[in-house]
Short mmCIF file of C-alpha atoms and ligand atoms in Angstrom, two decimals:
data_model
loop_
_atom_site.label_atom_id
_atom_site.label_comp_id
_atom_site.label_asym_id
_atom_site.label_seq_id
_atom_site.Cartn_x
_atom_site.Cartn_y
_atom_site.Cartn_z
CA ALA A 972 29.62 13.83 32.02
CA LYS A 973 28.50 10.23 32.32
CA THR A 974 24.90 9.53 31.39
CA ASP A 975 22.99 7.67 33.99
CA PRO A 976 21.42 4.54 32.43
CA MET A 977 18.34 5.27 34.54
CA ASP A 978 18.01 8.66 32.84
CA LYS A 979 18.24 7.01 29.48
CA CYS A 980 15.56 4.58 30.46
CA VAL A 981 13.23 7.33 31.62
CA ARG A 982 13.83 9.28 28.43
CA PHE A 983 13.04 6.20 26.38
CA GLN A 984 9.84 5.62 28.31
CA GLN A 985 8.86 9.25 27.78
CA GLN A 986 9.47 8.94 24.07
CA MET A 987 7.40 5.78 23.87
CA ARG A 988 4.59 7.41 25.80
CA HIS A 989 4.75 10.38 23.47
CA LEU A 990 4.57 8.13 20.40
CA ARG A 991 1.67 6.18 21.84
CA ASP A 992 -0.23 9.38 22.68
CA GLU A 993 0.36 10.71 19.18
CA HIS A 994 -0.82 7.41 17.74
CA LEU A 995 -3.94 7.53 19.89
CA ALA A 996 -4.62 11.12 18.85
CA ILE A 997 -4.41 10.21 15.16
CA LYS A 998 -6.70 7.24 15.77
CA LYS A 999 -9.33 9.48 17.41
CA ASP A 1000 -8.91 12.01 14.63
CA LEU A 1001 -9.36 9.28 12.01
CA GLU A 1002 -12.54 8.05 13.68
CA ARG A 1003 -13.95 11.54 13.44
CA ALA A 1004 -12.75 11.90 9.85
CA ILE A 1005 -14.66 8.73 8.94
CA GLN A 1006 -17.83 10.07 10.61
CA VAL A 1007 -17.80 13.38 8.76
CA ASN A 1008 -16.05 12.01 5.65
CA GLU A 1009 -12.95 14.10 5.21
CA PHE A 1010 -11.46 11.82 2.59
CA THR A 1011 -11.11 12.34 -1.10
CA LEU A 1012 -9.67 10.33 -3.96
CA GLU A 1013 -7.20 11.48 -6.54
CA TYR A 1014 -6.61 9.61 -9.77
CA GLN A 1015 -3.17 9.07 -11.24
CA PRO A 1016 -3.25 8.35 -14.97
CA ILE A 1017 -1.65 5.20 -16.33
CA ALA A 1018 -0.57 5.91 -19.90
CA SER A 1019 0.59 4.03 -22.98
CA THR A 1020 4.28 4.21 -23.93
CA LEU A 1021 3.13 3.65 -27.53
CA THR A 1022 0.62 6.47 -27.84
CA ASP A 1023 1.12 8.66 -24.75
CA ARG A 1024 -2.59 8.45 -24.15
CA VAL A 1025 -4.32 7.79 -20.83
CA ILE A 1026 -5.30 4.14 -20.67
CA SER A 1027 -6.39 3.81 -17.08
CA ALA A 1028 -5.94 5.32 -13.59
CA GLU A 1029 -5.18 4.40 -10.00
CA ALA A 1030 -7.31 5.83 -7.19
CA LEU A 1031 -5.25 7.20 -4.28
CA ILE A 1032 -6.77 8.40 -1.02
CA ARG A 1033 -6.12 11.78 0.62
CA TRP A 1034 -7.33 13.15 3.92
CA CYS A 1035 -8.51 16.78 3.82
CA HIS A 1036 -7.90 17.66 7.44
CA PRO A 1037 -9.76 20.78 8.68
CA GLU A 1038 -6.65 22.11 10.49
CA LYS A 1039 -3.67 20.25 9.06
CA GLY A 1040 -4.67 20.48 5.41
CA LEU A 1041 -4.04 17.70 2.92
CA ILE A 1042 -2.59 14.56 4.50
CA TYR A 1043 -1.05 11.84 2.31
CA PRO A 1044 -1.77 8.15 2.86
CA ASP A 1045 1.70 7.21 4.14
CA GLU A 1046 0.88 9.27 7.22
CA PHE A 1047 -2.44 7.63 8.13
CA ILE A 1048 -2.93 4.34 6.25
CA PRO A 1049 -0.44 2.46 8.49
CA ILE A 1050 -2.37 3.63 11.59
CA ALA A 1051 -5.69 2.83 9.90
CA GLU A 1052 -4.34 -0.66 9.20
CA GLU A 1053 -3.16 -1.22 12.76
CA THR A 1054 -6.40 -0.02 14.32
CA GLY A 1055 -8.65 -1.80 11.83
CA LEU A 1056 -10.16 1.53 10.70
CA ILE A 1057 -8.87 0.66 7.23
CA ASN A 1058 -11.85 -1.65 6.82
CA GLU A 1059 -14.34 1.19 7.02
CA ILE A 1060 -12.15 3.57 5.01
CA GLY A 1061 -11.68 0.85 2.40
CA LEU A 1062 -15.42 0.33 1.96
CA TRP A 1063 -15.74 4.03 1.19
CA VAL A 1064 -12.85 3.91 -1.32
CA ASN A 1065 -14.29 0.87 -3.09
CA ARG A 1066 -17.76 2.39 -3.39
CA GLN A 1067 -16.32 5.69 -4.60
CA VAL A 1068 -14.25 4.00 -7.30
CA ALA A 1069 -17.23 1.86 -8.35
CA HIS A 1070 -19.31 5.01 -8.81
CA MET A 1071 -16.49 6.67 -10.77
CA GLN A 1072 -16.18 3.63 -13.06
CA ALA A 1073 -19.91 3.70 -13.72
CA ARG A 1074 -19.66 7.44 -14.44
CA LEU A 1075 -16.80 6.90 -16.91
CA ALA A 1076 -18.82 4.21 -18.66
CA ARG A 1077 -21.82 6.56 -18.95
CA LEU A 1078 -19.48 9.13 -20.50
CA ASN A 1079 -18.37 6.43 -22.95
CA TYR A 1080 -14.80 6.25 -21.64
CA ASP A 1081 -13.34 2.79 -21.89
CA VAL A 1082 -10.99 3.49 -18.99
CA PRO A 1083 -10.44 0.87 -16.28
CA LEU A 1084 -9.62 1.99 -12.73
CA SER A 1085 -7.59 0.44 -9.97
CA LEU A 1086 -7.78 0.72 -6.20
CA ASN A 1087 -5.56 -0.34 -3.32
CA VAL A 1088 -6.53 -3.10 -0.92
CA SER A 1089 -4.73 -3.56 2.41
CA PRO A 1090 -4.04 -7.10 3.64
CA ARG A 1091 -6.31 -6.54 6.61
CA GLN A 1092 -9.27 -5.74 4.33
CA LEU A 1093 -8.95 -9.06 2.59
CA SER A 1094 -9.56 -10.93 5.83
CA ASP A 1095 -12.64 -8.84 6.63
CA PRO A 1096 -15.73 -10.91 5.76
CA HIS A 1097 -17.67 -7.73 4.91
CA PHE A 1098 -15.17 -6.88 2.21
CA VAL A 1099 -16.16 -9.65 -0.20
CA THR A 1100 -19.89 -9.21 0.43
CA HIS A 1101 -19.51 -5.50 -0.22
CA MET A 1102 -17.43 -5.98 -3.40
CA ARG A 1103 -19.96 -8.46 -4.75
CA ALA A 1104 -22.83 -6.03 -4.11
CA LEU A 1105 -21.15 -3.03 -5.77
CA PRO A 1106 -22.00 -3.82 -9.43
CA GLU A 1107 -25.73 -3.87 -8.68
CA GLU A 1108 -25.53 -0.96 -6.25
CA THR A 1109 -23.52 1.39 -8.46
CA GLY A 1110 -23.81 0.05 -12.00
CA CYS A 1111 -20.05 -0.47 -12.24
CA ASN A 1112 -18.49 -3.17 -14.36
CA PRO A 1113 -16.13 -5.18 -12.12
CA GLU A 1114 -14.10 -6.22 -15.16
CA MET A 1115 -13.07 -2.56 -15.39
CA ILE A 1116 -11.82 -2.45 -11.80
CA SER A 1117 -8.44 -3.82 -10.66
CA LEU A 1118 -7.69 -4.62 -7.05
CA GLU A 1119 -4.07 -3.82 -6.23
CA LEU A 1120 -2.59 -6.11 -3.58
CA THR A 1121 0.97 -6.37 -2.34
CA GLU A 1122 2.88 -9.63 -2.44
CA SER A 1123 2.65 -10.10 1.34
CA VAL A 1124 -1.05 -10.87 0.93
CA LEU A 1125 -0.32 -13.77 -1.37
CA LEU A 1126 2.47 -15.18 0.73
CA GLY A 1127 0.41 -16.79 3.32
CA ASP A 1128 -0.24 -14.76 6.44
CA ILE A 1129 -3.87 -14.15 5.52
CA PRO A 1130 -6.33 -16.95 6.10
CA ASN A 1131 -8.51 -17.77 3.08
CA ALA A 1132 -6.68 -15.34 0.80
CA PHE A 1133 -6.98 -17.78 -2.06
CA GLU A 1134 -10.71 -18.37 -1.59
CA THR A 1135 -11.36 -14.66 -1.19
CA LEU A 1136 -9.44 -13.72 -4.32
CA SER A 1137 -11.10 -16.48 -6.32
CA LEU A 1138 -14.52 -15.18 -5.28
CA LEU A 1139 -13.57 -11.63 -6.27
CA LYS A 1140 -12.21 -12.93 -9.55
CA ARG A 1141 -15.44 -14.80 -10.24
CA THR A 1142 -17.37 -11.58 -9.61
CA GLY A 1143 -15.27 -10.10 -12.41
CA TYR A 1144 -12.66 -7.97 -10.64
CA ARG A 1145 -9.08 -8.02 -11.88
CA ILE A 1146 -6.28 -8.91 -9.48
CA VAL A 1147 -3.03 -6.98 -9.74
CA ILE A 1148 0.19 -7.34 -7.73
CA ASP A 1149 1.35 -3.94 -6.46
CA ASP A 1150 4.99 -2.97 -5.76
CA PHE A 1151 6.15 -6.12 -7.52
CA GLY A 1152 9.67 -7.15 -6.53
CA ALA A 1153 9.90 -4.78 -3.58
CA GLY A 1154 9.55 -7.16 -0.70
CA TYR A 1155 9.89 -10.81 -1.56
CA SER A 1156 11.86 -13.04 -3.82
CA ASN A 1157 9.50 -15.96 -3.42
CA LEU A 1158 7.76 -16.35 -6.75
CA ALA A 1159 5.96 -19.60 -5.97
CA TYR A 1160 2.69 -17.82 -5.20
CA LEU A 1161 2.41 -16.57 -8.79
CA HIS A 1162 1.34 -20.02 -9.93
CA ASN A 1163 -1.37 -20.37 -7.34
CA TYR A 1164 -3.26 -17.14 -7.79
CA PRO A 1165 -5.45 -15.78 -10.58
CA ILE A 1166 -3.25 -12.79 -11.40
CA ASP A 1167 -4.16 -10.39 -14.21
CA GLY A 1168 -1.38 -7.87 -13.87
CA ILE A 1169 1.69 -6.71 -12.01
CA LYS A 1170 3.00 -3.26 -11.22
CA ILE A 1171 6.77 -3.01 -11.15
CA ASP A 1172 7.87 -1.25 -7.98
CA ARG A 1173 9.24 2.19 -8.63
CA MET A 1174 12.62 1.37 -7.07
CA PHE A 1175 13.38 -0.60 -10.25
CA MET A 1176 13.25 2.54 -12.37
CA ASN A 1177 16.77 3.22 -11.01
CA ASP A 1178 17.83 -0.16 -12.39
CA ILE A 1179 17.06 1.05 -15.94
CA ALA A 1180 20.01 3.46 -15.97
CA SER A 1181 22.33 0.50 -15.39
CA GLY A 1182 20.91 -1.76 -18.08
CA GLY A 1183 17.58 -2.77 -16.59
CA ALA A 1184 18.42 -6.45 -16.16
CA ILE A 1185 15.89 -6.89 -13.37
CA VAL A 1186 13.12 -5.07 -15.20
CA LYS A 1187 13.77 -7.23 -18.28
CA LEU A 1188 13.44 -10.31 -16.11
CA ILE A 1189 10.17 -9.10 -14.59
CA LEU A 1190 8.83 -8.28 -18.07
CA SER A 1191 9.58 -11.74 -19.41
CA LEU A 1192 8.16 -13.36 -16.29
CA ALA A 1193 4.94 -11.35 -16.65
CA ASN A 1194 4.82 -12.21 -20.31
CA ALA A 1195 5.10 -15.92 -19.55
CA LEU A 1196 2.29 -15.61 -17.01
CA GLY A 1197 0.12 -13.62 -19.41
CA ALA A 1198 -0.01 -10.76 -16.91
CA GLU A 1199 -0.28 -7.12 -17.94
CA VAL A 1200 2.58 -4.92 -16.70
CA VAL A 1201 2.54 -1.34 -15.46
CA ALA A 1202 5.85 0.38 -14.68
CA GLU A 1203 5.43 2.61 -11.62
CA GLY A 1204 7.30 5.76 -10.68
CA VAL A 1205 8.39 6.71 -14.20
CA GLU A 1206 9.98 10.14 -13.87
CA THR A 1207 12.23 10.59 -16.91
CA ILE A 1208 11.92 10.50 -20.69
CA GLU A 1209 14.80 8.02 -20.76
CA GLN A 1210 12.94 5.57 -18.53
CA ARG A 1211 9.84 5.85 -20.69
CA ALA A 1212 11.84 5.30 -23.89
CA TRP A 1213 13.57 2.27 -22.39
CA LEU A 1214 10.23 0.77 -21.38
CA LEU A 1215 8.82 1.23 -24.87
CA GLU A 1216 11.92 -0.34 -26.39
CA ASN A 1217 11.68 -3.30 -24.05
CA GLY A 1218 8.02 -3.99 -24.65
CA CYS A 1219 6.49 -2.44 -21.53
CA HIS A 1220 3.47 -0.58 -22.79
CA LEU A 1221 1.93 0.87 -19.65
CA PHE A 1222 3.51 3.44 -17.38
CA GLN A 1223 2.56 5.57 -14.40
CA GLY A 1224 4.57 8.35 -12.82
CA TYR A 1225 5.27 12.03 -12.43
CA LEU A 1226 6.63 12.22 -16.01
CA TYR A 1227 3.11 11.78 -17.33
CA SER A 1228 1.10 13.16 -14.44
CA LYS A 1229 0.91 13.26 -10.68
CA PRO A 1230 -2.34 12.11 -9.06
CA VAL A 1231 -5.11 14.64 -9.79
CA PRO A 1232 -8.63 15.35 -8.47
CA GLU A 1233 -11.49 13.50 -10.14
CA GLU A 1234 -12.72 16.43 -12.22
CA ARG A 1235 -9.21 17.20 -13.43
CA PHE A 1236 -8.82 13.56 -14.47
CA LEU A 1237 -12.05 13.79 -16.44
CA SER A 1238 -10.84 16.89 -18.25
CA MET A 1239 -7.56 15.11 -19.05
CA LEU A 1240 -9.58 12.37 -20.71
CA GLU A 1241 -11.52 14.99 -22.61
CA THR A 1242 -8.42 16.63 -24.02
CA GLN A 1243 -5.99 13.66 -23.83
CA VAL A 1244 -2.97 15.77 -22.81
CA GLN A 1245 0.41 14.78 -24.22
CA ILE A 1246 3.75 14.66 -22.35
P1 LIG Q 2719 1.18 2.86 -4.09
O1 LIG Q 2719 -0.06 2.04 -4.20
O2 LIG Q 2719 2.44 2.21 -4.48
O3 LIG Q 2719 0.88 4.18 -4.92
C1 LIG Q 2719 1.85 4.87 -5.67
C2 LIG Q 2719 2.44 6.02 -4.89
O4 LIG Q 2719 3.56 6.56 -5.61
C3 LIG Q 2719 1.47 7.18 -4.72
O5 LIG Q 2719 1.75 7.82 -3.47
C4 LIG Q 2719 1.85 8.10 -5.88
O6 LIG Q 2719 1.49 9.45 -5.70
C5 LIG Q 2719 3.35 7.93 -5.87
N1 LIG Q 2719 3.95 8.21 -7.19
C6 LIG Q 2719 3.35 8.18 -8.40
N2 LIG Q 2719 4.21 8.48 -9.39
C7 LIG Q 2719 5.40 8.72 -8.81
C8 LIG Q 2719 6.70 9.09 -9.31
O7 LIG Q 2719 6.94 9.25 -10.51
N3 LIG Q 2719 7.69 9.24 -8.39
C9 LIG Q 2719 7.48 9.08 -7.06
N4 LIG Q 2719 8.51 9.26 -6.24
N5 LIG Q 2719 6.26 8.71 -6.55
C10 LIG Q 2719 5.24 8.53 -7.41
P2 LIG Q 2719 0.59 8.19 -2.45
O8 LIG Q 2719 -0.65 8.65 -3.16
O9 LIG Q 2719 1.19 9.08 -1.41
O10 LIG Q 2719 0.22 6.78 -1.80
C11 LIG Q 2719 1.15 6.08 -1.00
C12 LIG Q 2719 0.65 4.69 -0.68
O11 LIG Q 2719 -0.49 4.71 0.17
C13 LIG Q 2719 0.22 3.89 -1.89
O12 LIG Q 2719 1.34 3.37 -2.55
C14 LIG Q 2719 -0.64 2.82 -1.23
O13 LIG Q 2719 0.17 1.78 -0.71
C15 LIG Q 2719 -1.28 3.58 -0.09
N6 LIG Q 2719 -2.65 3.98 -0.47
C16 LIG Q 2719 -3.05 5.04 -1.21
N7 LIG Q 2719 -4.40 5.07 -1.34
C17 LIG Q 2719 -4.85 3.97 -0.68
C18 LIG Q 2719 -6.17 3.43 -0.45
O14 LIG Q 2719 -7.22 3.93 -0.91
N8 LIG Q 2719 -6.25 2.28 0.29
C19 LIG Q 2719 -5.12 1.67 0.80
N9 LIG Q 2719 -5.30 0.55 1.50
N10 LIG Q 2719 -3.89 2.14 0.60
C20 LIG Q 2719 -3.74 3.28 -0.14
CA1 LIG Q 2720 -1.02 0.90 -5.71
CA1 LIG Q 2721 2.76 0.66 -6.11
CA1 LIG Q 2722 3.29 1.03 -1.90
#
C-alpha cells in the first residue's frame, strides 16, 4: 500500500501536538512543584585517588513527584531551562547548598561543595545579587562553593558572562568547567576566564582503556593553567588506578559512590567509607 503524503503530514502534526501538550503539562507540573517545593538535593562524593577519602561533593537535584516518584534532572532541567523556571529552581538549589556548606563548617568538616549553574541562570540579574547575599544570609563561605558551568557559557552566547563570573569570583566563589571536552574544541576562552577547576567529561573514561591520550592532554593543560581536575564518571578500579598513576587526584563516579541523600552523605563523612 502506498502511504499518502497527506496522511504522513497529519501524523507528524499529531505527534508535534502531542509533544507540545506533554511539554506544557510538565511545565505546569513544574510550576506547582516549585510552589510546594518537591525538590531535593543529593550529594555525590568527590574522592581522592591517593587516600580514597571524601574530599568534596557535587549537589544534584531530584524531583520527588507525588505520583511519578523520583524524577532525575535530565527529564526536567531541559524544560526548566526552556521555560525560564530554572531561574527559580536555581535560587533554591543555591540557597540549599549554601546552608549545607555552613552546616558542614559548623560540624568542622573542611569539605567544599559544588553546584550546577545553567547558562540561562547566568544571564538572570537576580542570580548575582542572590549569590552575593548568600554568605551573609546563610553563613556559608563562598570559597568553599564551586559553581559548575559548561563550556557553552564561556563561548560567547551569554551577554556579560565575563563580568558576571568576575563578580562571582570576587565574592569568593570558585568557577569550575563542567563536562570539559564534551562539546567544544575551542580552548581560547580558557585564557579569558578566572577558572579554578575543570571536570573531565565522563565520556573520556572510555579513552583510558586505549591509552588515555586525550585525558593526559587535558591533565597537562589543566596543570599549565593551575586548574584543579576532577575526573567524572569513574566506574572501574582500572580507571581509578590509571588516574592516580597519571597525576589526577580527584575522582567522582559510581565506583566510589552514587549520589546520596544529605544525611547519608553526612554519615559517610563521619565514617569515611573506603572503596
Ligand atoms: P552533571 O553535572 O554532569 O552531573 C553528573 C551526572 O552523572 C549525574 O547525573 C550523576 O548522577 C551521573 N554520574 C555520576 N557518576 C557516574 C558514573 O560513574 N557513571 C555514570 N554513567 N553516571 C554518573 P544526574 O544527577 O542525573 O544529573 C544529570 C545532569 O543534570 C547533570 O549532569 C547536570 O547537568 C544537571 N543537573 C543536576 N542537578 C542540577 C541543578 O541543580 N541545576 C542545574 N542547572 N542542572 C543540574
Ligand atoms: Ca556537574
Ligand atoms: Ca559533569
Ligand atoms: Ca552534564
